[in-house]
Amino acid sequence: MRRLFAKLHLWLSLPAGILISIICLTGAVLVFEQEITQAVRPELFRQQPQPAGEGAQQVGKKQKRPSLPFFQTMRKVHRWLLDPPARKGEKSVGKVVGVSTLAMVVILVSGLVMWWPRTRRALRHRLTVAADKGRRRFWHDMHVSVGFYATLLLLLMALTGLTWSFGWCREAASWLLGGGPELKRLLYALHTGSWGGLATKVLYFVASLVGALLPWTGYYLWWKKQRQRHPGR
């Protein structure tokens, strides 16, 4: 069973790793979008005076959040690889983001199965990074140990992100958590880390950076293994 999960982990990571790295890196950038925007352009957050009676008409309407062009571009990369659909529901190249996120879920789950230690001594090694046993051991531990610490948050981000890409995932979330406008707000908060304030945003930011690094440590370990198996190539 572990061998099956190892093959799934490898053969999904090789083609999807770069896209997953881009998704995680842009996601990390977007975590503090509101705070950075408010610091750079505080005037965007000031309430503008409204004519009498007009304020009541705004109650219940969706208010758009101020966003700088940089973050708008990062969001387009994060969700559609800069190729948003012309209209809602239409197909675009950006759909590959949803497919890559689905692959990411399988990669994370298979990685967790492979990580699971069989002995207490193995558990200690799986939870620490050895910095004095060579470059390969260091990057192996970074991939395995640091990846484990980030897995839960990365899974939460990936699963909630799938609700923006696939109707069946939105239906599943609605069945599990209940429908209505509150569901969309809950999914957004769980996806971005805003549900716990600054502390959870910091954790999401770090986890996203780890998620962006994991494919590259995985590529490095795979390349080293290939060189050992085929030293003449």
Short mmCIF file of C-alpha atoms in Angstrom, two decimals:
data_model
loop_
_atom_site.label_atom_id
_atom_site.label_comp_id
_atom_site.label_asym_id
_atom_site.label_seq_id
_atom_site.Cartn_x
_atom_site.Cartn_y
_atom_site.Cartn_z
CA MET A 1 0.00 0.00 0.00
CA ARG A 2 2.83 2.42 0.86
CA ARG A 3 4.44 1.64 -2.50
CA LEU A 4 1.21 2.59 -4.28
CA PHE A 5 1.05 5.89 -2.40
CA ALA A 6 4.74 6.51 -3.17
CA LYS A 7 4.06 6.10 -6.90
CA LEU A 8 1.03 8.39 -6.71
CA HIS A 9 3.08 10.96 -4.83
CA LEU A 10 5.91 10.90 -7.36
CA TRP A 11 4.00 10.75 -10.64
CA LEU A 12 1.58 13.49 -9.65
CA SER A 13 4.31 15.71 -8.20
CA LEU A 14 6.57 15.62 -11.25
CA PRO A 15 4.11 17.26 -13.69
CA ALA A 16 2.13 19.34 -11.18
CA GLY A 17 4.93 20.50 -8.88
CA ILE A 18 5.78 23.75 -10.66
CA LEU A 19 2.12 24.80 -10.87
CA ILE A 20 1.60 23.94 -7.21
CA SER A 21 4.64 26.06 -6.32
CA ILE A 22 3.19 29.02 -8.26
CA ILE A 23 -0.24 28.60 -6.62
CA CYS A 24 1.27 28.45 -3.12
CA LEU A 25 3.65 31.36 -3.67
CA THR A 26 0.94 33.67 -5.01
CA GLY A 27 -1.32 32.50 -2.19
CA ALA A 28 1.35 33.54 0.33
CA VAL A 29 1.53 36.98 -1.30
CA LEU A 30 -2.25 37.38 -1.06
CA VAL A 31 -2.48 36.48 2.66
CA PHE A 32 -1.65 40.03 3.78
CA GLU A 33 -3.25 41.84 0.85
CA GLN A 34 -5.64 43.87 2.97
CA GLU A 35 -3.02 44.89 5.53
CA ILE A 36 -0.47 45.91 2.88
CA THR A 37 -3.08 47.76 0.82
CA GLN A 38 -4.30 49.66 3.87
CA ALA A 39 -0.72 50.62 4.78
CA VAL A 40 0.17 51.75 1.26
CA ARG A 41 -3.14 53.35 0.28
CA PRO A 42 -5.04 54.21 3.49
CA GLU A 43 -7.30 56.62 1.59
CA LEU A 44 -8.97 53.65 -0.13
CA PHE A 45 -10.38 52.55 3.22
CA ARG A 46 -11.82 55.89 4.28
CA GLN A 47 -15.60 56.12 4.22
CA GLN A 48 -16.86 58.62 1.68
CA PRO A 49 -19.79 60.84 2.76
CA GLN A 50 -23.08 59.84 1.10
CA PRO A 51 -26.21 61.83 0.34
CA ALA A 52 -29.07 61.46 2.81
CA GLY A 53 -31.01 58.24 2.29
CA GLU A 54 -28.37 56.63 0.08
CA GLY A 55 -26.63 54.86 2.96
CA ALA A 56 -29.74 52.80 3.68
CA GLN A 57 -29.76 51.53 0.11
CA GLN A 58 -26.24 50.13 0.58
CA VAL A 59 -27.28 47.91 3.47
CA GLY A 60 -27.16 44.29 2.45
CA LYS A 61 -25.28 44.99 -0.77
CA LYS A 62 -21.91 43.35 -1.39
CA GLN A 63 -19.06 45.82 -0.77
CA LYS A 64 -15.98 45.38 -2.94
CA ARG A 65 -12.67 45.42 -1.10
CA PRO A 66 -10.00 47.88 -2.33
CA SER A 67 -7.24 46.10 -4.24
CA LEU A 68 -3.99 47.31 -5.74
CA PRO A 69 -3.08 46.33 -9.35
CA PHE A 70 -0.22 44.16 -8.05
CA PHE A 71 -2.57 42.05 -5.95
CA GLN A 72 -5.13 41.91 -8.75
CA THR A 73 -2.43 40.35 -10.94
CA MET A 74 -1.39 37.95 -8.18
CA ARG A 75 -5.02 36.87 -7.80
CA LYS A 76 -5.33 36.23 -11.54
CA VAL A 77 -2.18 34.10 -11.42
CA HIS A 78 -3.37 32.30 -8.28
CA ARG A 79 -6.80 31.42 -9.67
CA TRP A 80 -6.38 31.27 -13.44
CA LEU A 81 -2.67 31.52 -14.36
CA LEU A 82 -3.46 34.94 -15.87
CA ASP A 83 -6.19 33.46 -18.08
CA PRO A 84 -9.54 34.21 -16.40
CA PRO A 85 -12.64 33.02 -18.27
CA ALA A 86 -14.36 35.66 -20.39
CA ARG A 87 -17.64 34.88 -18.60
CA LYS A 88 -18.48 32.95 -15.47
CA GLY A 89 -18.73 29.26 -16.23
CA GLU A 90 -16.75 29.41 -19.46
CA LYS A 91 -13.62 27.29 -19.91
CA SER A 92 -10.09 28.70 -19.88
CA VAL A 93 -6.51 27.51 -19.55
CA GLY A 94 -6.75 28.64 -15.94
CA LYS A 95 -8.85 25.54 -15.19
CA VAL A 96 -5.53 23.75 -14.81
CA VAL A 97 -5.23 25.49 -11.43
CA GLY A 98 -8.20 23.50 -10.14
CA VAL A 99 -6.78 20.26 -11.55
CA SER A 100 -3.38 21.00 -9.99
CA THR A 101 -5.05 21.75 -6.64
CA LEU A 102 -6.87 18.42 -6.81
CA ALA A 103 -3.54 16.73 -7.53
CA MET A 104 -2.09 18.62 -4.56
CA VAL A 105 -4.68 17.05 -2.23
CA VAL A 106 -3.67 13.55 -3.38
CA ILE A 107 0.04 14.45 -3.10
CA LEU A 108 -0.40 15.73 0.47
CA VAL A 109 -2.44 12.71 1.60
CA SER A 110 -0.02 10.24 -0.02
CA GLY A 111 2.90 12.13 1.50
CA LEU A 112 1.31 11.86 4.94
CA VAL A 113 0.88 8.09 4.49
CA MET A 114 4.54 7.79 3.47
CA TRP A 115 5.62 10.00 6.38
CA TRP A 116 3.81 7.93 9.02
CA PRO A 117 6.55 6.32 11.17
CA ARG A 118 6.58 2.70 12.26
CA THR A 119 8.74 3.16 15.38
CA ARG A 120 9.28 5.82 18.04
CA ARG A 121 12.84 6.39 16.83
CA ALA A 122 11.60 6.92 13.30
CA LEU A 123 9.06 9.42 14.63
CA ARG A 124 11.84 11.49 16.19
CA HIS A 125 13.70 11.59 12.88
CA ARG A 126 10.55 12.49 10.96
CA LEU A 127 9.94 15.52 13.17
CA THR A 128 13.42 17.10 13.05
CA VAL A 129 15.77 18.58 10.46
CA ALA A 130 19.41 17.48 10.55
CA ALA A 131 21.61 20.38 9.49
CA ASP A 132 24.97 18.63 10.09
CA LYS A 133 24.63 15.47 7.98
CA GLY A 134 25.13 16.74 4.47
CA ARG A 135 23.13 18.68 1.89
CA ARG A 136 20.99 15.79 0.72
CA ARG A 137 19.95 14.83 4.26
CA PHE A 138 19.12 18.46 5.02
CA TRP A 139 16.83 18.84 1.99
CA HIS A 140 15.30 15.43 2.65
CA ASP A 141 14.42 16.48 6.18
CA MET A 142 13.12 19.82 4.94
CA HIS A 143 10.84 17.98 2.53
CA VAL A 144 9.66 15.37 5.03
CA SER A 145 9.64 17.11 8.42
CA VAL A 146 8.80 20.71 7.52
CA GLY A 147 6.33 19.40 4.93
CA PHE A 148 4.56 17.44 7.66
CA TYR A 149 4.13 20.52 9.86
CA ALA A 150 2.53 22.41 6.98
CA THR A 151 0.36 19.56 5.68
CA LEU A 152 -2.80 20.23 7.69
CA LEU A 153 -3.03 23.90 6.68
CA LEU A 154 -2.08 23.15 3.07
CA LEU A 155 -4.83 20.52 2.92
CA LEU A 156 -7.33 23.00 4.36
CA MET A 157 -6.32 25.62 1.80
CA ALA A 158 -6.44 23.13 -1.07
CA LEU A 159 -9.81 21.61 -0.16
CA THR A 160 -11.48 25.00 0.31
CA GLY A 161 -9.83 26.26 -2.89
CA LEU A 162 -11.41 23.42 -4.84
CA THR A 163 -14.86 24.90 -4.14
CA TRP A 164 -14.02 27.76 -6.52
CA SER A 165 -13.01 25.34 -9.28
CA PHE A 166 -15.51 22.47 -9.19
CA GLY A 167 -19.26 22.45 -8.73
CA TRP A 168 -19.24 19.00 -7.15
CA CYS A 169 -16.85 20.29 -4.48
CA ARG A 170 -19.14 23.26 -3.71
CA GLU A 171 -22.07 20.85 -3.42
CA ALA A 172 -20.10 18.62 -1.06
CA ALA A 173 -19.16 21.62 1.10
CA SER A 174 -22.79 22.75 1.13
CA TRP A 175 -23.90 19.25 2.18
CA LEU A 176 -21.30 19.08 4.97
CA LEU A 177 -21.47 22.65 6.28
CA GLY A 178 -24.86 23.93 5.15
CA GLY A 179 -25.58 26.34 2.33
CA GLY A 180 -26.33 30.05 2.19
CA PRO A 181 -24.17 33.18 2.11
CA GLU A 182 -22.51 32.20 5.39
CA LEU A 183 -20.94 29.18 3.68
CA LYS A 184 -19.11 31.34 1.14
CA ARG A 185 -17.74 33.58 3.89
CA LEU A 186 -16.68 30.55 5.94
CA LEU A 187 -14.90 28.94 3.01
CA TYR A 188 -13.13 32.20 2.19
CA ALA A 189 -12.00 32.61 5.81
CA LEU A 190 -10.75 29.02 5.97
CA HIS A 191 -8.96 29.42 2.64
CA THR A 192 -7.19 32.69 3.45
CA GLY A 193 -6.56 32.27 7.18
CA SER A 194 -8.62 35.32 8.15
CA TRP A 195 -10.77 33.26 10.55
CA GLY A 196 -8.25 33.62 13.41
CA GLY A 197 -6.88 37.10 12.86
CA LEU A 198 -3.20 37.93 12.50
CA ALA A 199 -1.95 34.71 14.14
CA THR A 200 -3.63 32.39 11.63
CA LYS A 201 -2.62 34.64 8.75
CA VAL A 202 1.03 34.30 9.77
CA LEU A 203 0.63 30.51 9.95
CA TYR A 204 -1.03 30.43 6.53
CA PHE A 205 1.73 32.63 5.09
CA VAL A 206 4.47 30.32 6.40
CA ALA A 207 2.59 27.18 5.31
CA SER A 208 2.11 28.63 1.82
CA LEU A 209 5.83 29.36 1.53
CA VAL A 210 6.56 25.79 2.61
CA GLY A 211 4.07 24.58 -0.01
CA ALA A 212 5.93 26.59 -2.65
CA LEU A 213 9.26 25.08 -1.56
CA LEU A 214 8.17 21.43 -1.28
CA PRO A 215 8.02 20.72 -5.05
CA TRP A 216 11.59 21.99 -5.50
CA THR A 217 12.99 19.94 -2.62
CA GLY A 218 11.12 16.98 -4.11
CA TYR A 219 12.63 17.63 -7.55
CA TYR A 220 16.09 17.84 -6.00
CA LEU A 221 15.71 14.53 -4.14
CA TRP A 222 14.33 12.83 -7.27
CA TRP A 223 17.21 14.17 -9.37
CA LYS A 224 19.79 12.94 -6.83
CA LYS A 225 18.20 9.49 -6.82
CA GLN A 226 18.24 9.36 -10.62
CA ARG A 227 21.95 10.26 -10.66
CA GLN A 228 22.68 7.47 -8.21
CA ARG A 229 20.78 4.93 -10.29
CA HIS A 230 22.29 6.10 -13.60
CA PRO A 231 25.73 7.57 -12.77
CA GLY A 232 26.89 7.48 -16.39
CA ARG A 233 24.11 9.72 -17.71
#
